[in-house]
PDB file of C-alpha atoms in Angstrom:
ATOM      1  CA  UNK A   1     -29.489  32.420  31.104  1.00  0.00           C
ATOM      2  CA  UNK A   2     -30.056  35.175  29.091  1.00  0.00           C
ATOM      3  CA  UNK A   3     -31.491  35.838  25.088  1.00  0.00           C
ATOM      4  CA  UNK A   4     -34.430  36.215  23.143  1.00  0.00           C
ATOM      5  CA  UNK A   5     -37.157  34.113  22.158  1.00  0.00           C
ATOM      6  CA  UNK A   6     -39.403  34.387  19.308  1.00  0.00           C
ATOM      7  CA  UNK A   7     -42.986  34.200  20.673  1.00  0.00           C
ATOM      8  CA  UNK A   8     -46.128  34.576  18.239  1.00  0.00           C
ATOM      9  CA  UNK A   9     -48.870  35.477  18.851  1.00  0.00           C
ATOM     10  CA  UNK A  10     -47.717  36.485  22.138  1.00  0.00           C
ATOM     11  CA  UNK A  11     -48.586  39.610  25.001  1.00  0.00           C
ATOM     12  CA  UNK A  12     -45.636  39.904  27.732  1.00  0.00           C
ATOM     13  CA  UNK A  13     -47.801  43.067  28.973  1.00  0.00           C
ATOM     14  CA  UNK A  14     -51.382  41.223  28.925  1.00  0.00           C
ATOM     15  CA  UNK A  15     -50.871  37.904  30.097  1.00  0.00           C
ATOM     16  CA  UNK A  16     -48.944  38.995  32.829  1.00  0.00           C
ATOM     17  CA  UNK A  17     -51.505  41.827  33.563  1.00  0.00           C
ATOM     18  CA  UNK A  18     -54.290  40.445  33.076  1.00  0.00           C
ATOM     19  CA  UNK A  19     -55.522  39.161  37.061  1.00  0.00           C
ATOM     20  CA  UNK A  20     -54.145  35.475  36.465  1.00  0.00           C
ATOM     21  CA  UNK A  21     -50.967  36.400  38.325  1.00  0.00           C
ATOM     22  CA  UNK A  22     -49.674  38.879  40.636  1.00  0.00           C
ATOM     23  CA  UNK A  23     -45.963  38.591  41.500  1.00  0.00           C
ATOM     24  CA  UNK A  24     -43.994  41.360  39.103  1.00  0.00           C
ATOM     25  CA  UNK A  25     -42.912  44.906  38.714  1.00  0.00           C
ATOM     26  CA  UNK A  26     -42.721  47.049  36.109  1.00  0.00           C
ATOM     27  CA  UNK A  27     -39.840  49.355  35.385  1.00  0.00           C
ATOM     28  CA  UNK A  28     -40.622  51.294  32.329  1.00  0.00           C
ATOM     29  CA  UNK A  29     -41.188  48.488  29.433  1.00  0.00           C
ATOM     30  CA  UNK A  30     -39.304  45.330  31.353  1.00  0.00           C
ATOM     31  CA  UNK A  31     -40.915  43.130  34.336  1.00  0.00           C
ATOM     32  CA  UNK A  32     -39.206  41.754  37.017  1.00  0.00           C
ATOM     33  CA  UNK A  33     -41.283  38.582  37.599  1.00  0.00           C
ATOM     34  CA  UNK A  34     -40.804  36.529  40.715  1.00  0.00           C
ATOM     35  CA  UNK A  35     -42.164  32.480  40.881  1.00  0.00           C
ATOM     36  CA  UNK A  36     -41.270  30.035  43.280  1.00  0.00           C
ATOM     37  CA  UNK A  37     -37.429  31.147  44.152  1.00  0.00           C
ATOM     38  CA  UNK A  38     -36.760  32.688  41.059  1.00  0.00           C
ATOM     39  CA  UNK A  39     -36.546  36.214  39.858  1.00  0.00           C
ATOM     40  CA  UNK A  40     -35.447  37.343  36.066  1.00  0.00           C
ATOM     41  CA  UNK A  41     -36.068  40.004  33.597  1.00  0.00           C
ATOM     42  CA  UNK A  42     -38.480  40.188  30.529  1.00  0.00           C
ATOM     43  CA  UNK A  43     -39.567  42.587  27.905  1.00  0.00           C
ATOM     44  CA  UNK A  44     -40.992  42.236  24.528  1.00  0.00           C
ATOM     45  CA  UNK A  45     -40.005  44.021  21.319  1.00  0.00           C
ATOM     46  CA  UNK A  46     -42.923  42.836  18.176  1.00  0.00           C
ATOM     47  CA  UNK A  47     -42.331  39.125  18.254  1.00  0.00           C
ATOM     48  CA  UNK A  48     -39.507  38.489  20.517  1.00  0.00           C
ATOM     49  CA  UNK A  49     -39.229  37.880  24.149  1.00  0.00           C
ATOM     50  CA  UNK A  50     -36.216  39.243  25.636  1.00  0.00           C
ATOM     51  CA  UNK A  51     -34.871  37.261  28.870  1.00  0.00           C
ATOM     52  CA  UNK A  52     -32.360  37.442  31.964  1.00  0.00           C
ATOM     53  CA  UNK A  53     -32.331  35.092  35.075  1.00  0.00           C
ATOM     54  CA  UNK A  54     -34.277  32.191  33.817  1.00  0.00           C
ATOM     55  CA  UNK A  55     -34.111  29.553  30.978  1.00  0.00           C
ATOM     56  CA  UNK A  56     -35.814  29.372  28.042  1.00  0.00           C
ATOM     57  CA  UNK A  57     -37.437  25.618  28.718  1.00  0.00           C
ATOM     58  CA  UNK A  58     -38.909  27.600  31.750  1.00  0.00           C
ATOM     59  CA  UNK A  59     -40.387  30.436  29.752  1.00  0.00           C
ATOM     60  CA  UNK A  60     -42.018  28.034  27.079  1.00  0.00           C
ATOM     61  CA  UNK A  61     -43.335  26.219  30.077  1.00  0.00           C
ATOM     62  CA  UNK A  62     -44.753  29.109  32.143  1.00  0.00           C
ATOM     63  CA  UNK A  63     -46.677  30.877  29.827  1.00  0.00           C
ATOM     64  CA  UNK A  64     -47.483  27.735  27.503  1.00  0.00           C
ATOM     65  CA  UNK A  65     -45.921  29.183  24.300  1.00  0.00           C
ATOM     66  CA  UNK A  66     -46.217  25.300  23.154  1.00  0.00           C
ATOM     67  CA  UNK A  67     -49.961  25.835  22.874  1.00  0.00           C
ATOM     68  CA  UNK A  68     -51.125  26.250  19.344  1.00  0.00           C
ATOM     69  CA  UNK A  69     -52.644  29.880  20.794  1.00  0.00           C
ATOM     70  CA  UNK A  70     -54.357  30.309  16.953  1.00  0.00           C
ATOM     71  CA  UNK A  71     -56.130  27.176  17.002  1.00  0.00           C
ATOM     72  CA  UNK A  72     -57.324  27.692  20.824  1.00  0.00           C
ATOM     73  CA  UNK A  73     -58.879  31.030  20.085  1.00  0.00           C
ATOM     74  CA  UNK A  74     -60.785  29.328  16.605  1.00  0.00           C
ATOM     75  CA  UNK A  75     -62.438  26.684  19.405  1.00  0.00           C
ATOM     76  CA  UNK A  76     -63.507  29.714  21.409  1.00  0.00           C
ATOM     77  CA  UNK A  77     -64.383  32.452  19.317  1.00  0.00           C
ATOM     78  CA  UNK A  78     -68.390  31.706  18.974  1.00  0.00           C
ATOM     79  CA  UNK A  79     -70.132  35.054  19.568  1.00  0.00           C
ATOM     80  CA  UNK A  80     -69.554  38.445  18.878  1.00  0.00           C
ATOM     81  CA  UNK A  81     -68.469  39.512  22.837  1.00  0.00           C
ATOM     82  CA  UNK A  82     -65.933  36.664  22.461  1.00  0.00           C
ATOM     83  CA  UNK A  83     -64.723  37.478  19.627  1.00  0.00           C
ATOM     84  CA  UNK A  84     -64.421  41.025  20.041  1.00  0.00           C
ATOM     85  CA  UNK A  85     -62.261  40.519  23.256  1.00  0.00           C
ATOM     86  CA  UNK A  86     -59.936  37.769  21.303  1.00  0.00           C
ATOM     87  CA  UNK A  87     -59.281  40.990  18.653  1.00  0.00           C
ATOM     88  CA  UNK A  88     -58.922  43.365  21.552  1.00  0.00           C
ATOM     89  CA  UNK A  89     -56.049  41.295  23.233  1.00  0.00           C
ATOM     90  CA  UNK A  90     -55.003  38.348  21.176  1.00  0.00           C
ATOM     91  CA  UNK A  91     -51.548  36.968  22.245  1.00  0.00           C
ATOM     92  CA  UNK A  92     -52.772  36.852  26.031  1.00  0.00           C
ATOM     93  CA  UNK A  93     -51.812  33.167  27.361  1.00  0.00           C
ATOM     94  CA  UNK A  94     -52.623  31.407  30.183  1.00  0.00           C
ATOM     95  CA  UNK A  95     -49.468  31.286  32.545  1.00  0.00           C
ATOM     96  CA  UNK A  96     -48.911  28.292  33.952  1.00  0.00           C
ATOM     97  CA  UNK A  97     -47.920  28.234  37.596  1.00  0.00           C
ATOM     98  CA  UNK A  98     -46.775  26.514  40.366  1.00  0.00           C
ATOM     99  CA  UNK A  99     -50.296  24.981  42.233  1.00  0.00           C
ATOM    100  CA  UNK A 100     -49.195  25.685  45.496  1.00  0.00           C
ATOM    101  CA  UNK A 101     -48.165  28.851  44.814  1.00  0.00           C
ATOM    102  CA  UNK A 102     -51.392  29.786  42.819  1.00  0.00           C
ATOM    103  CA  UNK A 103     -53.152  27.958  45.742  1.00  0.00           C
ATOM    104  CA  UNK A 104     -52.170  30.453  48.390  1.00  0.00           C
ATOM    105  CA  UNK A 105     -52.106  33.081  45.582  1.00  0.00           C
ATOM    106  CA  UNK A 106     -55.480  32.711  45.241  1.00  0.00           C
ATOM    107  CA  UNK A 107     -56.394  32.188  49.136  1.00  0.00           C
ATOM    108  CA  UNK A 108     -55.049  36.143  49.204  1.00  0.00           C
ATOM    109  CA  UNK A 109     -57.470  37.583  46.927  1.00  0.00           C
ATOM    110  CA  UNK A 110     -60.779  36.719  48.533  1.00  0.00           C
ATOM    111  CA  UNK A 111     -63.213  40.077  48.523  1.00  0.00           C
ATOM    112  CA  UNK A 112     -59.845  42.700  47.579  1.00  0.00           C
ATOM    113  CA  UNK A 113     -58.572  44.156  44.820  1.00  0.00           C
ATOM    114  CA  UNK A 114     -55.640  43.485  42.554  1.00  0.00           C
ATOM    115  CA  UNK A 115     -52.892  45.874  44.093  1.00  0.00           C
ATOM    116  CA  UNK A 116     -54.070  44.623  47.718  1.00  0.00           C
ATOM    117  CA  UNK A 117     -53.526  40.560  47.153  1.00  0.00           C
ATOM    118  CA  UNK A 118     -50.140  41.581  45.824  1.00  0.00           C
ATOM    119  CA  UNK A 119     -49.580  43.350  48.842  1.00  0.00           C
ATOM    120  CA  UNK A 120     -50.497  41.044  51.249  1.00  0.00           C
ATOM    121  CA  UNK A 121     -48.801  38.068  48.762  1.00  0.00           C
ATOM    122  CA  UNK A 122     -45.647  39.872  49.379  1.00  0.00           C
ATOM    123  CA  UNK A 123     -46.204  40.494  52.770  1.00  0.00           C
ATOM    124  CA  UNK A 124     -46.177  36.438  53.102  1.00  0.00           C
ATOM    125  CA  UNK A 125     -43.242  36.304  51.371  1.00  0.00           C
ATOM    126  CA  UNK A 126     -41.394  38.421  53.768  1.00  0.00           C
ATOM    127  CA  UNK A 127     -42.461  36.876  56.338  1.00  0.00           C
ATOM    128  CA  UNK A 128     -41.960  33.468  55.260  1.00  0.00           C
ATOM    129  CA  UNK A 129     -39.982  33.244  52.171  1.00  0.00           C
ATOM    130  CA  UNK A 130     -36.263  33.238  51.592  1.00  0.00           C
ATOM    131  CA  UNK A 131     -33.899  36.335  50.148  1.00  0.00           C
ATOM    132  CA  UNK A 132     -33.168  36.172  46.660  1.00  0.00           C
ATOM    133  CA  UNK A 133     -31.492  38.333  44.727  1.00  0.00           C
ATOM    134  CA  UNK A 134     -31.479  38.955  40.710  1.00  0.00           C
ATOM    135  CA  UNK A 135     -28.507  41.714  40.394  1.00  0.00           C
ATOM    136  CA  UNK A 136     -28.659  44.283  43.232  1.00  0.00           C
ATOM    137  CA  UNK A 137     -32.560  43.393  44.007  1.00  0.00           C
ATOM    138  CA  UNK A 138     -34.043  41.674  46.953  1.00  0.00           C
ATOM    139  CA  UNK A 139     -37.091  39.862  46.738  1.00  0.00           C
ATOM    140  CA  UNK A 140     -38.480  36.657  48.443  1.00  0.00           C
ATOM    141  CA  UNK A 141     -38.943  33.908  47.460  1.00  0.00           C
ATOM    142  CA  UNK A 142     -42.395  31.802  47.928  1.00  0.00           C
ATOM    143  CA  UNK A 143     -42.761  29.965  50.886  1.00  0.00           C
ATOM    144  CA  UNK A 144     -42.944  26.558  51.348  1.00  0.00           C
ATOM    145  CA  UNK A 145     -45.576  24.645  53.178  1.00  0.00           C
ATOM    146  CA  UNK A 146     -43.744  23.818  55.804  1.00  0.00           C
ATOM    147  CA  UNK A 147     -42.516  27.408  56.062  1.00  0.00           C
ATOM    148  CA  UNK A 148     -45.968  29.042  56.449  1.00  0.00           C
ATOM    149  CA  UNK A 149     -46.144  29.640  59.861  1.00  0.00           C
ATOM    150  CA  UNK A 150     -49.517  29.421  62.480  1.00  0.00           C
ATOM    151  CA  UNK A 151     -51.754  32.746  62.424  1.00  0.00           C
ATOM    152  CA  UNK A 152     -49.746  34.605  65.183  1.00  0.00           C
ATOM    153  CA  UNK A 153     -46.727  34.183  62.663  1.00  0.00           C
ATOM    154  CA  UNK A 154     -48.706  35.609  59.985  1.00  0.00           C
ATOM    155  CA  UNK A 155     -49.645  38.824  61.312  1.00  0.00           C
ATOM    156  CA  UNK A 156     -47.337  40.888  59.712  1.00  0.00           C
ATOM    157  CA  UNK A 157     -48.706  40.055  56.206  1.00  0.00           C
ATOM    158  CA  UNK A 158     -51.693  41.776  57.644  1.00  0.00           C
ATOM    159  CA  UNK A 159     -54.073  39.224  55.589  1.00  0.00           C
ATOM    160  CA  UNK A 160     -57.554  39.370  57.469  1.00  0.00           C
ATOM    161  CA  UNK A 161     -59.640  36.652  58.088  1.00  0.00           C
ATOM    162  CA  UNK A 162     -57.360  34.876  55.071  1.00  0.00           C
ATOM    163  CA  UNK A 163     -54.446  34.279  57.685  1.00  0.00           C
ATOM    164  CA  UNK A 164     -56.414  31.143  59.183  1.00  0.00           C
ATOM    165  CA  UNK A 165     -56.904  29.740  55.226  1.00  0.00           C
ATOM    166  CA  UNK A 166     -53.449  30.294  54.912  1.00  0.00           C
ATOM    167  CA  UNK A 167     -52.318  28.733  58.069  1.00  0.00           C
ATOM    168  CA  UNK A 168     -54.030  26.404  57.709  1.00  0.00           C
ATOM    169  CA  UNK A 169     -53.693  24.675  53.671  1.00  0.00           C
ATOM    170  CA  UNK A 170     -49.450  24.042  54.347  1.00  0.00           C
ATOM    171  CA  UNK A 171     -50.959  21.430  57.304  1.00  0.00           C
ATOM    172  CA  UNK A 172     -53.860  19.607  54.862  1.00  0.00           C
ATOM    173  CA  UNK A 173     -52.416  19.691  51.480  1.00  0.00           C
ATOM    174  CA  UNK A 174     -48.292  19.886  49.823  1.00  0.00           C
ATOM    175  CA  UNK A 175     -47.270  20.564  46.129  1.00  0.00           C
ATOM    176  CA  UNK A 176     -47.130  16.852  45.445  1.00  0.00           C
ATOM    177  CA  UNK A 177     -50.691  16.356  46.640  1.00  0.00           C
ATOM    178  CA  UNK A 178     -51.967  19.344  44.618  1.00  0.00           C
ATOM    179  CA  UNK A 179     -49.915  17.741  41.148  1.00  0.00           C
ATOM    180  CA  UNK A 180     -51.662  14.637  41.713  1.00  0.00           C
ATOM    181  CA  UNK A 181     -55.058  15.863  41.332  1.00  0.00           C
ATOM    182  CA  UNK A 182     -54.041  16.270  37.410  1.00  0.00           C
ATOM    183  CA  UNK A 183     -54.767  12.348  37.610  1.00  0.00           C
ATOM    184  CA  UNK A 184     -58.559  13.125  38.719  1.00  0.00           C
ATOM    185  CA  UNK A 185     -61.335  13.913  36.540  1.00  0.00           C
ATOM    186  CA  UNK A 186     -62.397  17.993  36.301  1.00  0.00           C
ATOM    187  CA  UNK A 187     -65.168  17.397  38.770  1.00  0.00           C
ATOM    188  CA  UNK A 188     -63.429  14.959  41.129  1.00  0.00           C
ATOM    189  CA  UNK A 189     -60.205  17.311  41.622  1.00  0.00           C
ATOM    190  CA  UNK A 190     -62.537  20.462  41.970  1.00  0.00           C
ATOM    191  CA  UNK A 191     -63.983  18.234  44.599  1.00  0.00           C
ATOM    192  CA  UNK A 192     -61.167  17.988  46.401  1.00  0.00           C
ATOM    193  CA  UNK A 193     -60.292  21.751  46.271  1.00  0.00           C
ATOM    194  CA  UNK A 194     -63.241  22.409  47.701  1.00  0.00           C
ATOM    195  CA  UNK A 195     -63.283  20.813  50.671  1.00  0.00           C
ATOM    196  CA  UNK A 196     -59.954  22.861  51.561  1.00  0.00           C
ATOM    197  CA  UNK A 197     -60.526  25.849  54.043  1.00  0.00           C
ATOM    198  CA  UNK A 198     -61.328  28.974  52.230  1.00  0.00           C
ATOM    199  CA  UNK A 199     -61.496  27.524  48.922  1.00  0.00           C
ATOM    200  CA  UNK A 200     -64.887  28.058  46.934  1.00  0.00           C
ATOM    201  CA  UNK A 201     -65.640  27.338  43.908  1.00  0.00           C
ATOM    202  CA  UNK A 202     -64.008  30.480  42.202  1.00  0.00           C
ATOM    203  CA  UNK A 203     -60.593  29.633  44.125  1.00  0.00           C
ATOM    204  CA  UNK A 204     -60.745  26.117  43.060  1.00  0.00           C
ATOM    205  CA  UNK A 205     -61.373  26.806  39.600  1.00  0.00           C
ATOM    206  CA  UNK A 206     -58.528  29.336  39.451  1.00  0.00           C
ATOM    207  CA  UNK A 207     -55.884  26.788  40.527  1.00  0.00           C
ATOM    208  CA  UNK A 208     -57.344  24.050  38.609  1.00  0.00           C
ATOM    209  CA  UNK A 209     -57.164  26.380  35.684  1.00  0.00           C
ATOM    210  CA  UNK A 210     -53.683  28.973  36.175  1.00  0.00           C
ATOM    211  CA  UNK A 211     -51.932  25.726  37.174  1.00  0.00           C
ATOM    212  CA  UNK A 212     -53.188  21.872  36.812  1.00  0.00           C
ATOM    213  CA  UNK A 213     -54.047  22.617  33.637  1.00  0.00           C
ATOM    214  CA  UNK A 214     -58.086  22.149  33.399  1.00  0.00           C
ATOM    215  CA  UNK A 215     -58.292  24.368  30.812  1.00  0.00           C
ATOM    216  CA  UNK A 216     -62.438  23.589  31.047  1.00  0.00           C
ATOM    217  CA  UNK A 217     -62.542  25.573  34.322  1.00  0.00           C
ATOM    218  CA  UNK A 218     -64.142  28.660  34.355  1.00  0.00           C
ATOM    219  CA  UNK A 219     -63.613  30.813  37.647  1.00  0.00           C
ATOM    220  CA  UNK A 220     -66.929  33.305  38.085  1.00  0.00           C
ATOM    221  CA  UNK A 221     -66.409  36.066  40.268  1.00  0.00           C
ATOM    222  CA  UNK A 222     -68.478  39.491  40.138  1.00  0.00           C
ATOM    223  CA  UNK A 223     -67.207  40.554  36.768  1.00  0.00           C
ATOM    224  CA  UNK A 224     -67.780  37.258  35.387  1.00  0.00           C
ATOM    225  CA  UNK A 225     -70.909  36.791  36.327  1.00  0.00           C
ATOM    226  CA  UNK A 226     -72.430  40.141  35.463  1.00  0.00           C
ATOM    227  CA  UNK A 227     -70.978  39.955  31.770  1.00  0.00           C
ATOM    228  CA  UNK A 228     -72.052  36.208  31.180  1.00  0.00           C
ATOM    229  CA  UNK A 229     -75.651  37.786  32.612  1.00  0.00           C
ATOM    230  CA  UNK A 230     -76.178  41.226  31.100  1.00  0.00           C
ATOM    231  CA  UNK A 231     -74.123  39.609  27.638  1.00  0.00           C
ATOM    232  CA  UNK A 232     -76.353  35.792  27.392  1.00  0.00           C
ATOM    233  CA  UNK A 233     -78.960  35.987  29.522  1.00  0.00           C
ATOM    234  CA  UNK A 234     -80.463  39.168  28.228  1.00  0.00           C
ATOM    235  CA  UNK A 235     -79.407  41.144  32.172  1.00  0.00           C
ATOM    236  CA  UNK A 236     -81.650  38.198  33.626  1.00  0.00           C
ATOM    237  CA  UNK A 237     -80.318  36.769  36.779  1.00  0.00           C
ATOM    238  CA  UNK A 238     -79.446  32.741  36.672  1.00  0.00           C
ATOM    239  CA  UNK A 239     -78.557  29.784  38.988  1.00  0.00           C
ATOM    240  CA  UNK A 240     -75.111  28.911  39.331  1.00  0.00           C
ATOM    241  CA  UNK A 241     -75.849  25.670  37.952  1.00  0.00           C
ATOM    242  CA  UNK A 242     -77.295  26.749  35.294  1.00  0.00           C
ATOM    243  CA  UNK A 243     -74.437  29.357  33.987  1.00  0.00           C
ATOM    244  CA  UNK A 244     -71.965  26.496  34.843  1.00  0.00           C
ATOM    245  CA  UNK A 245     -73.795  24.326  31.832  1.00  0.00           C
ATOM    246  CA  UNK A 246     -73.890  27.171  29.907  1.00  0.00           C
ATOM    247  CA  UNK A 247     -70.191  27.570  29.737  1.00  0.00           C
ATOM    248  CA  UNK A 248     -69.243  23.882  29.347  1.00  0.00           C
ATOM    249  CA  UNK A 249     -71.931  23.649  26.184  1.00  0.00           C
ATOM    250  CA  UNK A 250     -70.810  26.860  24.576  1.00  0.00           C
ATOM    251  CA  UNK A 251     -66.927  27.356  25.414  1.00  0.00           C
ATOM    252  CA  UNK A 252     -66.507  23.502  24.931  1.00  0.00           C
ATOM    253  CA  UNK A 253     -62.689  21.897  26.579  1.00  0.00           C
ATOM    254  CA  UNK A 254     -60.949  25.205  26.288  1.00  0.00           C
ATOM    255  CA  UNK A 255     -63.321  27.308  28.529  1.00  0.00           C
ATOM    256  CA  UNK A 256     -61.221  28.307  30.521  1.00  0.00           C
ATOM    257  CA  UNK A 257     -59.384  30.644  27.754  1.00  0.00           C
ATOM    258  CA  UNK A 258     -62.611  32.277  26.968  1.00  0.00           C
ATOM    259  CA  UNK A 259     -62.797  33.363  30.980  1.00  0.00           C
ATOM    260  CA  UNK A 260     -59.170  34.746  30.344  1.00  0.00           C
ATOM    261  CA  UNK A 261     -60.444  36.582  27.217  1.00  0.00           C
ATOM    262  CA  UNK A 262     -64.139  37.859  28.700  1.00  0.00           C
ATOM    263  CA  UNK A 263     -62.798  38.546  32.090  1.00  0.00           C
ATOM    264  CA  UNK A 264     -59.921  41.146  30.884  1.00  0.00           C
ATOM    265  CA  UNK A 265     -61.717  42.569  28.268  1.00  0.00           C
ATOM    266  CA  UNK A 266     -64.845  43.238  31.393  1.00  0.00           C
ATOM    267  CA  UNK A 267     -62.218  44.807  33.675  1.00  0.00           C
ATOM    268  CA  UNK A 268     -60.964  47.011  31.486  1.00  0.00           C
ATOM    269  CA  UNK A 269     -64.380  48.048  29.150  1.00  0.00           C
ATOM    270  CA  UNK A 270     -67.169  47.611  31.597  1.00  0.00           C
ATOM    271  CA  UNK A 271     -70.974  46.651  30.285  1.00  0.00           C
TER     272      UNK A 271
END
């Protein structure tokens, strides 16, 4: 379970850093990266992907390296912000992940920062998960639903008001559940997220997108919503209605790339 891959174009270091996914370390140039109950090994070197601990079916899978990424960025590349962000960071996928998984992932991050929902996702893991190992270290696997305990279980992962969303989605929704919503229309399956506890529209969008693979949604939080503002709508504020239409007409079916693009390039160059 270990060898290299030849991935182009392709970012190990901005896909996985990105904000789409928070379980790995970084030791030097290699990341441990934990999903589910695995942990392995990856670093890039130009165009090759260098593994340990998984399989390569997995890898292709995970970060969609079966994607024509070239023809994807062509759809999306329709104004000069765009485009400037697709020459910043081109090679940054979309990682596919497990929905329940991203579900909970995403349940963490409501009003904190990046290195605090990795704190608190690893907290749940610890409390909930199982001991893996990958060589001589331990990490934790991600917890089932039926292993998420009731909010006095979960106050070690010292999550906030999030402990009672997190409680609660093992006892309304499972894995299988979530997978069937690929069946649903966009709208319909958002639908359904939504009327989850603690699940608004950003939340919904980021599972439909990071894992049931709507690659039309478009999660808007704060930086999101002041770039699409200050960058199309000349610093004007506008309905949320309005900036959804506004995505779907200009992004078109692979929105949801352009988010990936426009929100990493916001984080890390601020307008």
């Amino acid at each position: 379970m270990s060898g290299r891959l030849r991935v182009s174009p392709f970012s190990l270091k901005e896909s996985l850093e990105c904000g789409q996914f928070f379980r790995y370390t970084k030791i030097i140039d290699t990341y441990l990266v934990q999903s589910s109950d695995r942990i392995f090994s990856l670093h890039q070197k130009r165009a090759f992907l260098f593994y340990d601990g998984v399989e390569e079916p997995f890898l292709i899978h995970f970060f969609r390296l079966n994607e024509d990424l070239d023809s994807i960025l062509k759809e999306i590349d329709r104004d000069p912000m765009t485009h400037r962000a697709i020459e910043k960071y081109r090679g940054l996928r979309l990682i596919r992940q497990d929905p329940w998984e991203c579900l909970l992932s995403f349940l963490c991050s409501s009003a904190k920062a990046i290195p605090h929902i990795r704190s608190i996702i690893e907290g749940l893991c610890k409390s909930c998960g199982k001991k893996i190992f990958y060589g001589e270290h331990l990490g934790y696997g991600f917890p089932e639903p039926h292993d998420v305990g009731a909010p006095f279980q979960l106050e070690s992962v010292r999550a906030g008001f999030r402990t009672n969303y997190l409680a609660k989605a093992g006892q309304c929704i499972d894995r299988d559940q979530l997978l069937a919503l690929k069946d649903l229309s966009y709208r319909d399956a958002r639908k359904r997220l939504l009327g989850l506890s603690g699940v608004g529209k950003k939340i919904a969008d980021c599972v439909l997108l990071y894992s049931l693979d709507f690659l039309e949604a478009f999660p808007i939080d704060t930086w999101i919503r002041k770039g699409l503002q200050k960058t199309y709508f000349g610093g004007r504020r506008v309905g949320e209605k309005r900036m959804e239409e506004f995505v779907s007409n200009h992004f078109g079916p692979y929105a949801g790339y352009a988010q990936l693009y426009l929100y990493h390039y916001w984080r890390n160059h601020p307008i």
